[in-house]
């Protein structure tokens, strides 16, 4: 079987940001589609029922929320895209096209560079320092906002 272009373009390695990460195995142009975020498509009710994936780390999931309210759970049927880490200054963006999520470079990405996108998480819980700490960001960007919660979630 011939490998897909994405499997030749990326590899999963240990990350200095968090756990595993996805790294470029070649230079990539801005606007390049790198990989599709795939997994089992479930309802929000099912995502809540399954939560947490790991009781020892309850805020870590492989969920990706779609515009139509469905959720992709990459724990089941996912690929290497589930290991892409968050950054407040990401080199990629998710692009939803007809209910499918593609990870696309937003600038030139160099061979060996870790891929990232802004998770932009939201919470129904009141914004507290404890909540921000649960979703602490480790991206190391010069203007890191300190949390994987979206900018909108951090505004008073």
mmCIF file of N, CA and C in Angstrom, residues 14-77:
data_model
loop_
_atom_site.group_PDB
_atom_site.id
_atom_site.type_symbol
_atom_site.label_atom_id
_atom_site.label_comp_id
_atom_site.label_asym_id
_atom_site.label_seq_id
_atom_site.Cartn_x
_atom_site.Cartn_y
_atom_site.Cartn_z
ATOM 1 N N UNK A 14 8.090 12.556 20.730
ATOM 2 C CA UNK A 14 7.952 13.171 22.041
ATOM 3 C C UNK A 14 8.019 14.686 21.870
ATOM 4 N N UNK A 15 7.157 15.402 22.596
ATOM 5 C CA UNK A 15 7.055 16.851 22.448
ATOM 6 C C UNK A 15 7.518 17.579 23.700
ATOM 7 N N UNK A 16 8.194 18.688 23.507
ATOM 8 C CA UNK A 16 8.559 19.555 24.619
ATOM 9 C C UNK A 16 7.375 20.359 25.128
ATOM 10 N N UNK A 17 6.296 20.411 24.344
ATOM 11 C CA UNK A 17 5.092 21.139 24.752
ATOM 12 C C UNK A 17 4.261 20.269 25.693
ATOM 13 N N UNK A 18 3.956 19.039 25.239
ATOM 14 C CA UNK A 18 3.143 18.141 26.055
ATOM 15 C C UNK A 18 3.115 16.757 25.430
ATOM 16 N N UNK A 19 3.554 15.760 26.156
ATOM 17 C CA UNK A 19 3.429 14.368 25.724
ATOM 18 C C UNK A 19 3.977 14.122 24.334
ATOM 19 N N UNK A 20 3.088 13.674 23.459
ATOM 20 C CA UNK A 20 3.447 13.448 22.069
ATOM 21 C C UNK A 20 3.105 14.685 21.253
ATOM 22 N N UNK A 21 3.794 14.831 20.129
ATOM 23 C CA UNK A 21 3.517 15.931 19.219
ATOM 24 C C UNK A 21 3.707 15.461 17.795
ATOM 25 N N UNK A 22 3.263 16.268 16.851
ATOM 26 C CA UNK A 22 3.380 15.955 15.428
ATOM 27 C C UNK A 22 4.397 16.921 14.825
ATOM 28 N N UNK A 23 5.365 16.354 14.115
ATOM 29 C CA UNK A 23 6.468 17.134 13.567
ATOM 30 C C UNK A 23 6.547 16.977 12.052
ATOM 31 N N UNK A 24 6.938 18.061 11.376
ATOM 32 C CA UNK A 24 7.092 18.052 9.921
ATOM 33 C C UNK A 24 8.346 17.276 9.540
ATOM 34 N N UNK A 25 8.233 16.401 8.553
ATOM 35 C CA UNK A 25 9.389 15.655 8.052
ATOM 36 C C UNK A 25 9.963 16.307 6.787
ATOM 37 N N UNK A 26 9.320 17.414 6.361
ATOM 38 C CA UNK A 26 9.782 18.180 5.209
ATOM 39 C C UNK A 26 9.247 19.594 5.358
ATOM 40 N N UNK A 27 9.792 20.518 4.588
ATOM 41 C CA UNK A 27 9.252 21.882 4.569
ATOM 42 C C UNK A 27 7.852 21.842 3.965
ATOM 43 N N UNK A 28 6.967 22.682 4.490
ATOM 44 C CA UNK A 28 5.595 22.767 3.982
ATOM 45 C C UNK A 28 5.269 24.218 3.660
ATOM 46 N N UNK A 29 4.563 24.424 2.573
ATOM 47 C CA UNK A 29 4.163 25.768 2.160
ATOM 48 C C UNK A 29 2.991 26.260 2.995
ATOM 49 N N UNK A 30 2.829 27.567 3.079
ATOM 50 C CA UNK A 30 1.648 28.152 3.717
ATOM 51 C C UNK A 30 0.414 27.716 2.933
ATOM 52 N N UNK A 31 -0.651 27.373 3.634
ATOM 53 C CA UNK A 31 -1.897 26.964 2.990
ATOM 54 C C UNK A 31 -1.948 25.506 2.587
ATOM 55 N N UNK A 32 -0.957 24.737 2.992
ATOM 56 C CA UNK A 32 -0.911 23.320 2.629
ATOM 57 C C UNK A 32 -1.793 22.492 3.570
ATOM 58 N N UNK A 33 -2.618 21.633 3.002
ATOM 59 C CA UNK A 33 -3.438 20.707 3.787
ATOM 60 C C UNK A 33 -2.530 19.566 4.254
ATOM 61 N N UNK A 34 -2.390 19.408 5.566
ATOM 62 C CA UNK A 34 -1.438 18.454 6.121
ATOM 63 C C UNK A 34 -2.084 17.100 6.389
ATOM 64 N N UNK A 35 -3.218 17.109 7.087
ATOM 65 C CA UNK A 35 -3.847 15.863 7.502
ATOM 66 C C UNK A 35 -5.298 16.155 7.867
ATOM 67 N N UNK A 36 -6.147 15.162 7.734
ATOM 68 C CA UNK A 36 -7.535 15.284 8.168
ATOM 69 C C UNK A 36 -7.642 14.799 9.601
ATOM 70 N N UNK A 37 -8.390 15.530 10.431
ATOM 71 C CA UNK A 37 -8.660 15.106 11.804
ATOM 72 C C UNK A 37 -9.830 14.129 11.725
ATOM 73 N N UNK A 38 -9.563 12.870 11.988
ATOM 74 C CA UNK A 38 -10.588 11.838 11.842
ATOM 75 C C UNK A 38 -10.804 11.091 13.148
ATOM 76 N N UNK A 39 -11.910 10.399 13.198
ATOM 77 C CA UNK A 39 -12.282 9.582 14.344
ATOM 78 C C UNK A 39 -13.759 9.280 14.273
ATOM 79 N N UNK A 40 -14.256 8.689 15.316
ATOM 80 C CA UNK A 40 -15.674 8.351 15.374
ATOM 81 C C UNK A 40 -16.501 9.621 15.546
ATOM 82 N N UNK A 41 -17.554 9.754 14.734
ATOM 83 C CA UNK A 41 -18.462 10.897 14.852
ATOM 84 C C UNK A 41 -19.567 10.536 15.832
ATOM 85 N N UNK A 42 -19.707 11.384 16.838
ATOM 86 C CA UNK A 42 -20.689 11.127 17.892
ATOM 87 C C UNK A 42 -21.455 12.412 18.202
ATOM 88 N N UNK A 43 -22.541 12.255 18.938
ATOM 89 C CA UNK A 43 -23.306 13.420 19.380
ATOM 90 C C UNK A 43 -22.628 14.032 20.606
ATOM 91 N N UNK A 44 -23.008 15.263 20.910
ATOM 92 C CA UNK A 44 -22.488 15.907 22.118
ATOM 93 C C UNK A 44 -22.918 15.111 23.353
ATOM 94 N N UNK A 45 -24.131 14.583 23.349
ATOM 95 C CA UNK A 45 -24.603 13.785 24.487
ATOM 96 C C UNK A 45 -23.708 12.565 24.690
ATOM 97 N N UNK A 46 -23.293 11.909 23.607
ATOM 98 C CA UNK A 46 -22.409 10.754 23.708
ATOM 99 C C UNK A 46 -21.019 11.182 24.188
ATOM 100 N N UNK A 47 -20.544 12.339 23.727
ATOM 101 C CA UNK A 47 -19.238 12.842 24.183
ATOM 102 C C UNK A 47 -19.265 13.084 25.691
ATOM 103 N N UNK A 48 -20.348 13.645 26.178
ATOM 104 C CA UNK A 48 -20.484 13.884 27.621
ATOM 105 C C UNK A 48 -20.546 12.554 28.371
ATOM 106 N N UNK A 49 -21.259 11.579 27.809
ATOM 107 C CA UNK A 49 -21.351 10.264 28.457
ATOM 108 C C UNK A 49 -19.975 9.601 28.544
ATOM 109 N N UNK A 50 -19.167 9.742 27.511
ATOM 110 C CA UNK A 50 -17.839 9.112 27.469
ATOM 111 C C UNK A 50 -16.809 9.827 28.350
ATOM 112 N N UNK A 51 -17.085 11.059 28.683
ATOM 113 C CA UNK A 51 -16.109 11.859 29.433
ATOM 114 C C UNK A 51 -15.964 11.349 30.857
ATOM 115 N N UNK A 52 -14.775 11.225 31.391
ATOM 116 C CA UNK A 52 -13.491 11.489 30.752
ATOM 117 C C UNK A 52 -12.929 10.250 30.064
ATOM 118 N N UNK A 53 -12.065 10.476 29.088
ATOM 119 C CA UNK A 53 -11.350 9.375 28.445
ATOM 120 C C UNK A 53 -10.405 8.718 29.439
ATOM 121 N N UNK A 54 -9.812 9.526 30.300
ATOM 122 C CA UNK A 54 -8.829 9.053 31.271
ATOM 123 C C UNK A 54 -9.127 9.716 32.613
ATOM 124 N N UNK A 55 -9.557 8.925 33.575
ATOM 125 C CA UNK A 55 -9.923 9.477 34.890
ATOM 126 C C UNK A 55 -8.746 10.171 35.564
ATOM 127 N N UNK A 56 -7.518 9.736 35.282
ATOM 128 C CA UNK A 56 -6.334 10.350 35.876
ATOM 129 C C UNK A 56 -6.030 11.720 35.252
ATOM 130 N N UNK A 57 -6.561 11.964 34.066
ATOM 131 C CA UNK A 57 -6.343 13.230 33.359
ATOM 132 C C UNK A 57 -7.655 13.624 32.681
ATOM 133 N N UNK A 58 -8.670 13.991 33.473
ATOM 134 C CA UNK A 58 -10.026 14.149 32.940
ATOM 135 C C UNK A 58 -10.227 15.276 31.936
ATOM 136 N N UNK A 59 -9.341 16.239 31.878
ATOM 137 C CA UNK A 59 -9.528 17.345 30.946
ATOM 138 C C UNK A 59 -8.833 17.111 29.610
ATOM 139 N N UNK A 60 -8.222 15.939 29.454
ATOM 140 C CA UNK A 60 -7.560 15.608 28.185
ATOM 141 C C UNK A 60 -8.467 14.679 27.390
ATOM 142 N N UNK A 61 -8.855 15.119 26.207
ATOM 143 C CA UNK A 61 -9.670 14.292 25.308
ATOM 144 C C UNK A 61 -9.110 14.424 23.903
ATOM 145 N N UNK A 62 -9.653 13.655 23.009
ATOM 146 C CA UNK A 62 -9.333 13.776 21.591
ATOM 147 C C UNK A 62 -10.577 14.225 20.838
ATOM 148 N N UNK A 63 -11.387 15.078 21.462
ATOM 149 C CA UNK A 63 -12.616 15.579 20.854
ATOM 150 C C UNK A 63 -12.330 16.782 19.962
ATOM 151 N N UNK A 64 -13.073 16.853 18.866
ATOM 152 C CA UNK A 64 -13.058 18.037 18.011
ATOM 153 C C UNK A 64 -14.518 18.351 17.706
ATOM 154 N N UNK A 65 -14.983 19.523 18.128
ATOM 155 C CA UNK A 65 -16.380 19.913 17.941
ATOM 156 C C UNK A 65 -16.592 20.485 16.547
ATOM 157 N N UNK A 66 -17.641 20.011 15.889
ATOM 158 C CA UNK A 66 -17.979 20.450 14.537
ATOM 159 C C UNK A 66 -19.064 21.517 14.583
ATOM 160 N N UNK A 67 -19.146 22.290 13.524
ATOM 161 C CA UNK A 67 -20.139 23.365 13.455
ATOM 162 C C UNK A 67 -21.570 22.853 13.584
ATOM 163 N N UNK A 68 -21.835 21.606 13.147
ATOM 164 C CA UNK A 68 -23.205 21.073 13.204
ATOM 165 C C UNK A 68 -23.559 20.488 14.575
ATOM 166 N N UNK A 69 -22.652 20.619 15.552
ATOM 167 C CA UNK A 69 -22.919 20.119 16.900
ATOM 168 C C UNK A 69 -22.383 18.723 17.156
ATOM 169 N N UNK A 70 -21.979 18.006 16.110
ATOM 170 C CA UNK A 70 -21.379 16.692 16.312
ATOM 171 C C UNK A 70 -19.966 16.853 16.845
ATOM 172 N N UNK A 71 -19.415 15.737 17.285
ATOM 173 C CA UNK A 71 -18.063 15.709 17.834
ATOM 174 C C UNK A 71 -17.298 14.580 17.157
ATOM 175 N N UNK A 72 -16.049 14.839 16.792
ATOM 176 C CA UNK A 72 -15.161 13.774 16.340
ATOM 177 C C UNK A 72 -14.390 13.312 17.566
ATOM 178 N N UNK A 73 -14.468 12.023 17.864
ATOM 179 C CA UNK A 73 -13.708 11.444 18.963
ATOM 180 C C UNK A 73 -12.566 10.640 18.350
ATOM 181 N N UNK A 74 -11.377 11.242 18.309
ATOM 182 C CA UNK A 74 -10.218 10.608 17.676
ATOM 183 C C UNK A 74 -9.604 9.501 18.524
ATOM 184 N N UNK A 75 -10.125 9.290 19.739
ATOM 185 C CA UNK A 75 -9.671 8.137 20.525
ATOM 186 C C UNK A 75 -10.058 6.859 19.791
ATOM 187 N N UNK A 76 -11.156 6.916 19.052
ATOM 188 C CA UNK A 76 -11.662 5.774 18.294
ATOM 189 C C UNK A 76 -11.557 6.076 16.800
ATOM 190 N N UNK A 77 -10.673 5.389 16.108
ATOM 191 C CA UNK A 77 -10.523 5.556 14.675
ATOM 192 C C UNK A 77 -9.728 6.781 14.270
#
